[in-house]
PDB file of C-alpha atoms in Angstrom:
ATOM      1  CA  UNK A   1     -69.358  30.786  27.363  1.00 78.00           C
ATOM      2  CA  UNK A   2     -70.941  34.178  28.755  1.00 80.00           C
ATOM      3  CA  UNK A   3     -70.110  32.799  32.185  1.00 83.00           C
ATOM      4  CA  UNK A   4     -67.465  30.077  32.288  1.00 88.00           C
ATOM      5  CA  UNK A   5     -64.061  30.185  30.667  1.00 89.00           C
ATOM      6  CA  UNK A   6     -63.432  26.930  29.318  1.00 88.00           C
ATOM      7  CA  UNK A   7     -59.931  25.314  28.733  1.00 88.00           C
ATOM      8  CA  UNK A   8     -59.353  23.474  25.585  1.00 83.00           C
ATOM      9  CA  UNK A   9     -60.720  19.943  26.021  1.00 84.00           C
ATOM     10  CA  UNK A  10     -59.550  17.137  24.269  1.00 80.00           C
ATOM     11  CA  UNK A  11     -62.262  14.607  23.220  1.00 87.00           C
ATOM     12  CA  UNK A  12     -62.268  11.186  21.675  1.00 89.00           C
ATOM     13  CA  UNK A  13     -65.283   9.722  19.831  1.00 89.00           C
ATOM     14  CA  UNK A  14     -66.397   7.798  16.782  1.00 91.00           C
ATOM     15  CA  UNK A  15     -68.928   8.171  14.075  1.00 90.00           C
ATOM     16  CA  UNK A  16     -70.877   5.555  11.971  1.00 93.00           C
ATOM     17  CA  UNK A  17     -72.841   6.356   8.900  1.00 92.00           C
ATOM     18  CA  UNK A  18     -74.468   5.137   5.507  1.00 93.00           C
ATOM     19  CA  UNK A  19     -73.529   6.920   2.556  1.00 89.00           C
ATOM     20  CA  UNK A  20     -74.917   6.483  -0.874  1.00 90.00           C
ATOM     21  CA  UNK A  21     -73.376   6.876  -4.445  1.00 85.00           C
ATOM     22  CA  UNK A  22     -74.879  10.434  -4.789  1.00 90.00           C
ATOM     23  CA  UNK A  23     -72.490  11.677  -2.091  1.00 89.00           C
ATOM     24  CA  UNK A  24     -75.312  12.005   0.675  1.00 95.00           C
ATOM     25  CA  UNK A  25     -75.114   9.971   4.016  1.00 95.00           C
ATOM     26  CA  UNK A  26     -76.522  10.177   7.404  1.00 97.00           C
ATOM     27  CA  UNK A  27     -74.089   9.736  10.347  1.00 95.00           C
ATOM     28  CA  UNK A  28     -74.544   8.980  13.964  1.00 97.00           C
ATOM     29  CA  UNK A  29     -71.867   8.924  16.606  1.00 95.00           C
ATOM     30  CA  UNK A  30     -70.439   9.466  20.204  1.00 96.00           C
ATOM     31  CA  UNK A  31     -67.887  11.601  21.730  1.00 94.00           C
ATOM     32  CA  UNK A  32     -66.608  11.354  25.185  1.00 94.00           C
ATOM     33  CA  UNK A  33     -65.768  14.707  26.885  1.00 92.00           C
ATOM     34  CA  UNK A  34     -64.390  16.085  30.003  1.00 92.00           C
ATOM     35  CA  UNK A  35     -64.744  19.821  30.140  1.00 90.00           C
ATOM     36  CA  UNK A  36     -63.004  21.878  32.703  1.00 93.00           C
ATOM     37  CA  UNK A  37     -63.526  25.768  33.337  1.00 92.00           C
ATOM     38  CA  UNK A  38     -63.579  28.652  35.828  1.00 92.00           C
ATOM     39  CA  UNK A  39     -65.987  31.522  37.110  1.00 90.00           C
ATOM     40  CA  UNK A  40     -64.142  34.357  38.470  1.00 89.00           C
ATOM     41  CA  UNK A  41     -65.554  36.543  41.241  1.00 82.00           C
ATOM     42  CA  UNK A  42     -67.049  38.905  38.740  1.00 84.00           C
ATOM     43  CA  UNK A  43     -68.899  36.010  37.135  1.00 87.00           C
ATOM     44  CA  UNK A  44     -69.872  34.443  40.412  1.00 86.00           C
ATOM     45  CA  UNK A  45     -71.707  37.487  41.490  1.00 85.00           C
ATOM     46  CA  UNK A  46     -73.745  37.215  38.090  1.00 86.00           C
ATOM     47  CA  UNK A  47     -75.406  33.757  39.392  1.00 85.00           C
ATOM     48  CA  UNK A  48     -78.914  34.069  40.330  1.00 86.00           C
ATOM     49  CA  UNK A  49     -79.813  33.091  43.852  1.00 87.00           C
ATOM     50  CA  UNK A  50     -81.717  30.167  42.625  1.00 89.00           C
ATOM     51  CA  UNK A  51     -78.455  28.784  40.811  1.00 88.00           C
ATOM     52  CA  UNK A  52     -76.229  29.327  43.835  1.00 87.00           C
ATOM     53  CA  UNK A  53     -78.670  27.662  46.239  1.00 87.00           C
ATOM     54  CA  UNK A  54     -78.210  24.487  43.754  1.00 88.00           C
ATOM     55  CA  UNK A  55     -74.377  24.447  43.976  1.00 88.00           C
ATOM     56  CA  UNK A  56     -73.147  21.520  45.721  1.00 90.00           C
ATOM     57  CA  UNK A  57     -71.390  22.280  49.274  1.00 87.00           C
ATOM     58  CA  UNK A  58     -71.521  25.904  48.589  1.00 84.00           C
ATOM     59  CA  UNK A  59     -69.678  28.211  51.243  1.00 81.00           C
ATOM     60  CA  UNK A  60     -71.293  31.124  52.522  1.00 78.00           C
ATOM     61  CA  UNK A  61     -70.632  33.885  52.309  1.00 78.00           C
ATOM     62  CA  UNK A  62     -70.437  33.509  48.708  1.00 80.00           C
ATOM     63  CA  UNK A  63     -68.517  36.917  48.678  1.00 79.00           C
ATOM     64  CA  UNK A  64     -65.465  34.773  50.230  1.00 81.00           C
ATOM     65  CA  UNK A  65     -65.057  33.053  46.870  1.00 83.00           C
ATOM     66  CA  UNK A  66     -62.305  33.863  44.403  1.00 87.00           C
ATOM     67  CA  UNK A  67     -62.718  31.464  41.695  1.00 89.00           C
ATOM     68  CA  UNK A  68     -65.150  28.409  41.227  1.00 91.00           C
ATOM     69  CA  UNK A  69     -63.542  25.592  38.978  1.00 94.00           C
ATOM     70  CA  UNK A  70     -66.276  23.379  37.204  1.00 93.00           C
ATOM     71  CA  UNK A  71     -65.458  20.006  35.594  1.00 94.00           C
ATOM     72  CA  UNK A  72     -67.977  18.328  33.514  1.00 92.00           C
ATOM     73  CA  UNK A  73     -68.035  14.405  32.657  1.00 93.00           C
ATOM     74  CA  UNK A  74     -70.321  14.094  29.577  1.00 93.00           C
ATOM     75  CA  UNK A  75     -71.227  12.430  26.323  1.00 95.00           C
ATOM     76  CA  UNK A  76     -72.166  13.915  23.007  1.00 95.00           C
ATOM     77  CA  UNK A  77     -74.531  12.152  20.371  1.00 97.00           C
ATOM     78  CA  UNK A  78     -74.232  13.881  17.038  1.00 96.00           C
ATOM     79  CA  UNK A  79     -76.714  12.819  14.524  1.00 97.00           C
ATOM     80  CA  UNK A  80     -75.982  14.551  11.233  1.00 96.00           C
ATOM     81  CA  UNK A  81     -76.914  14.559   7.393  1.00 97.00           C
ATOM     82  CA  UNK A  82     -73.576  14.758   5.435  1.00 96.00           C
ATOM     83  CA  UNK A  83     -72.925  15.697   1.590  1.00 96.00           C
ATOM     84  CA  UNK A  84     -69.750  14.653   0.100  1.00 93.00           C
ATOM     85  CA  UNK A  85     -68.190  15.872  -3.161  1.00 94.00           C
ATOM     86  CA  UNK A  86     -67.154  13.372  -5.881  1.00 91.00           C
ATOM     87  CA  UNK A  87     -63.311  12.294  -5.272  1.00 88.00           C
ATOM     88  CA  UNK A  88     -60.903  14.361  -7.376  1.00 92.00           C
ATOM     89  CA  UNK A  89     -57.395  12.680  -7.416  1.00 92.00           C
ATOM     90  CA  UNK A  90     -58.279  11.024  -4.137  1.00 90.00           C
ATOM     91  CA  UNK A  91     -59.634  14.330  -2.388  1.00 94.00           C
ATOM     92  CA  UNK A  92     -63.273  15.265  -1.886  1.00 94.00           C
ATOM     93  CA  UNK A  93     -65.022  18.042   0.092  1.00 96.00           C
ATOM     94  CA  UNK A  94     -68.084  17.791   2.410  1.00 95.00           C
ATOM     95  CA  UNK A  95     -70.598  19.759   4.331  1.00 97.00           C
ATOM     96  CA  UNK A  96     -73.012  18.444   6.972  1.00 96.00           C
ATOM     97  CA  UNK A  97     -75.755  19.826   9.362  1.00 97.00           C
ATOM     98  CA  UNK A  98     -77.235  18.119  12.294  1.00 97.00           C
ATOM     99  CA  UNK A  99     -78.304  17.779  15.974  1.00 96.00           C
ATOM    100  CA  UNK A 100     -76.307  16.777  19.026  1.00 96.00           C
ATOM    101  CA  UNK A 101     -77.611  15.466  22.251  1.00 96.00           C
ATOM    102  CA  UNK A 102     -75.787  15.509  25.462  1.00 94.00           C
ATOM    103  CA  UNK A 103     -75.820  13.210  28.660  1.00 96.00           C
ATOM    104  CA  UNK A 104     -74.253  15.096  31.371  1.00 93.00           C
ATOM    105  CA  UNK A 105     -73.082  12.591  34.053  1.00 93.00           C
ATOM    106  CA  UNK A 106     -71.355  14.524  36.784  1.00 93.00           C
ATOM    107  CA  UNK A 107     -70.264  18.184  37.603  1.00 93.00           C
ATOM    108  CA  UNK A 108     -67.267  18.521  40.002  1.00 94.00           C
ATOM    109  CA  UNK A 109     -66.943  21.868  41.723  1.00 93.00           C
ATOM    110  CA  UNK A 110     -63.724  23.126  43.491  1.00 92.00           C
ATOM    111  CA  UNK A 111     -64.367  26.488  45.300  1.00 90.00           C
ATOM    112  CA  UNK A 112     -61.247  28.922  45.810  1.00 90.00           C
ATOM    113  CA  UNK A 113     -61.294  31.175  48.586  1.00 86.00           C
ATOM    114  CA  UNK A 114     -59.929  34.630  48.987  1.00 79.00           C
ATOM    115  CA  UNK A 115     -56.230  34.829  49.951  1.00 74.00           C
ATOM    116  CA  UNK A 116     -57.283  36.385  53.440  1.00 69.00           C
ATOM    117  CA  UNK A 117     -59.775  33.342  54.419  1.00 69.00           C
ATOM    118  CA  UNK A 118     -58.591  30.567  56.430  1.00 69.00           C
ATOM    119  CA  UNK A 119     -59.759  27.752  54.031  1.00 74.00           C
ATOM    120  CA  UNK A 120     -58.150  27.702  50.697  1.00 83.00           C
ATOM    121  CA  UNK A 121     -60.406  25.099  49.125  1.00 85.00           C
ATOM    122  CA  UNK A 122     -63.694  23.330  49.405  1.00 86.00           C
ATOM    123  CA  UNK A 123     -65.194  20.801  47.206  1.00 91.00           C
ATOM    124  CA  UNK A 124     -68.719  19.466  45.810  1.00 90.00           C
ATOM    125  CA  UNK A 125     -70.141  17.218  43.396  1.00 92.00           C
ATOM    126  CA  UNK A 126     -73.347  16.681  41.723  1.00 90.00           C
ATOM    127  CA  UNK A 127     -74.469  13.425  39.683  1.00 90.00           C
ATOM    128  CA  UNK A 128     -76.512  15.319  37.011  1.00 87.00           C
ATOM    129  CA  UNK A 129     -77.850  12.595  34.604  1.00 89.00           C
ATOM    130  CA  UNK A 130     -79.333  14.931  32.377  1.00 89.00           C
ATOM    131  CA  UNK A 131     -80.035  13.954  28.705  1.00 94.00           C
ATOM    132  CA  UNK A 132     -81.410  16.243  26.024  1.00 93.00           C
ATOM    133  CA  UNK A 133     -80.609  17.926  22.638  1.00 95.00           C
ATOM    134  CA  UNK A 134     -78.222  20.340  23.558  1.00 93.00           C
ATOM    135  CA  UNK A 135     -76.418  21.725  20.251  1.00 95.00           C
ATOM    136  CA  UNK A 136     -77.084  22.376  16.450  1.00 97.00           C
ATOM    137  CA  UNK A 137     -74.048  21.326  14.351  1.00 95.00           C
ATOM    138  CA  UNK A 138     -72.605  22.711  11.120  1.00 97.00           C
ATOM    139  CA  UNK A 139     -69.364  21.325   9.439  1.00 96.00           C
ATOM    140  CA  UNK A 140     -67.022  21.516   6.820  1.00 96.00           C
ATOM    141  CA  UNK A 141     -64.085  19.057   5.801  1.00 96.00           C
ATOM    142  CA  UNK A 142     -62.086  17.226   3.598  1.00 96.00           C
ATOM    143  CA  UNK A 143     -60.997  13.801   2.896  1.00 94.00           C
ATOM    144  CA  UNK A 144     -58.349  11.956   1.118  1.00 95.00           C
ATOM    145  CA  UNK A 145     -58.592   8.281  -0.066  1.00 92.00           C
ATOM    146  CA  UNK A 146     -55.434   6.216   0.165  1.00 92.00           C
ATOM    147  CA  UNK A 147     -57.173   3.253  -1.361  1.00 89.00           C
ATOM    148  CA  UNK A 148     -60.951   2.045  -2.093  1.00 84.00           C
ATOM    149  CA  UNK A 149     -61.399   1.456   1.335  1.00 87.00           C
ATOM    150  CA  UNK A 150     -59.145   3.541   3.495  1.00 93.00           C
ATOM    151  CA  UNK A 151     -58.795   7.244   3.987  1.00 92.00           C
ATOM    152  CA  UNK A 152     -58.261  10.091   6.292  1.00 95.00           C
ATOM    153  CA  UNK A 153     -60.602  13.166   7.209  1.00 94.00           C
ATOM    154  CA  UNK A 154     -60.001  16.878   8.727  1.00 96.00           C
ATOM    155  CA  UNK A 155     -63.330  18.496   9.603  1.00 95.00           C
ATOM    156  CA  UNK A 156     -64.572  21.519  11.542  1.00 96.00           C
ATOM    157  CA  UNK A 157     -67.696  21.961  12.825  1.00 95.00           C
ATOM    158  CA  UNK A 158     -69.466  24.841  14.761  1.00 97.00           C
ATOM    159  CA  UNK A 159     -71.601  23.897  17.865  1.00 94.00           C
ATOM    160  CA  UNK A 160     -74.598  26.217  18.366  1.00 96.00           C
ATOM    161  CA  UNK A 161     -76.130  25.909  21.687  1.00 94.00           C
ATOM    162  CA  UNK A 162     -80.182  25.472  22.034  1.00 94.00           C
ATOM    163  CA  UNK A 163     -80.388  24.565  25.323  1.00 91.00           C
ATOM    164  CA  UNK A 164     -78.910  25.420  29.083  1.00 87.00           C
ATOM    165  CA  UNK A 165     -77.160  22.531  30.744  1.00 83.00           C
ATOM    166  CA  UNK A 166     -75.754  21.634  34.104  1.00 85.00           C
ATOM    167  CA  UNK A 167     -76.462  23.367  37.763  1.00 86.00           C
ATOM    168  CA  UNK A 168     -74.945  26.740  36.272  1.00 86.00           C
ATOM    169  CA  UNK A 169     -77.284  26.440  33.401  1.00 86.00           C
ATOM    170  CA  UNK A 170     -74.618  27.715  30.816  1.00 84.00           C
ATOM    171  CA  UNK A 171     -74.745  27.723  27.161  1.00 85.00           C
ATOM    172  CA  UNK A 172     -71.515  26.961  25.574  1.00 85.00           C
ATOM    173  CA  UNK A 173     -70.583  27.704  21.833  1.00 89.00           C
ATOM    174  CA  UNK A 174     -68.039  25.587  20.441  1.00 89.00           C
ATOM    175  CA  UNK A 175     -65.647  25.113  17.434  1.00 91.00           C
ATOM    176  CA  UNK A 176     -64.449  21.476  16.875  1.00 90.00           C
ATOM    177  CA  UNK A 177     -61.542  20.556  14.642  1.00 91.00           C
ATOM    178  CA  UNK A 178     -61.299  16.703  14.154  1.00 90.00           C
ATOM    179  CA  UNK A 179     -59.037  14.512  12.396  1.00 91.00           C
ATOM    180  CA  UNK A 180     -59.161  10.698  11.769  1.00 90.00           C
ATOM    181  CA  UNK A 181     -59.182   7.725   9.737  1.00 91.00           C
ATOM    182  CA  UNK A 182     -62.085   6.661   7.418  1.00 87.00           C
ATOM    183  CA  UNK A 183     -62.961   2.980   6.777  1.00 86.00           C
ATOM    184  CA  UNK A 184     -65.309   2.440   3.832  1.00 82.00           C
ATOM    185  CA  UNK A 185     -67.399  -0.512   3.868  1.00 83.00           C
ATOM    186  CA  UNK A 186     -70.056  -2.106   1.245  1.00 74.00           C
ATOM    187  CA  UNK A 187     -69.679  -2.531  -2.429  1.00 63.00           C
TER     188      UNK A 187
END
C-alpha cells in the first residue's frame, strides 16, 4: 500500500470448484481476513480533508497524532479460472486468473498521540458493510496426489487492486502464499 504499512495477516479460507479431464476448472471460495496496519504522521498529513472528516472520533488538531492504527475485518470471495497440467509421478502444475470481491465489515481505528500530549490513545469504529470487486488475481502453483482422491497443494497469487476500499480509500497490492489439502470428488 502507498499509505498504510500493513502487517502480514494470517487468513483462512476454502475453495470449491469444477474441474474437467482437460485440466480446466472454475473455482470459487471465501477467505476470512483481519488486516492490521499503521499510518505514520507523515502519511497522516497526506490524507485529504474529505478522508480526515470521515474518520470516526478523529481528534483535533490532526497534527497532534503520531500514528493511526487500522484494523479491517473483511471477507474476500475469489472466482477464478484455473488450468492444471497432467499429473507426472503424482505432481502437476497449475496457473489461474480471476476476480476477487470483498465485503469489508468494519474498521477499527486507534489514534496514538505525540509524547507531549495529555492523552495517549483515542479509539473509533466504523461498520462499513461495503461490497464490491476489489482485486484481479493471478496465480501459479503445484499439486501432489497421495491417492486418487487426496492431495496437497502449494500456490502463490498476486492481488492487483482495481478499486479503493474503506474510509482511507486505500489500494492494497498483495502476494498470497497458500497451502492445504485437496479432496477430489466425482468420477
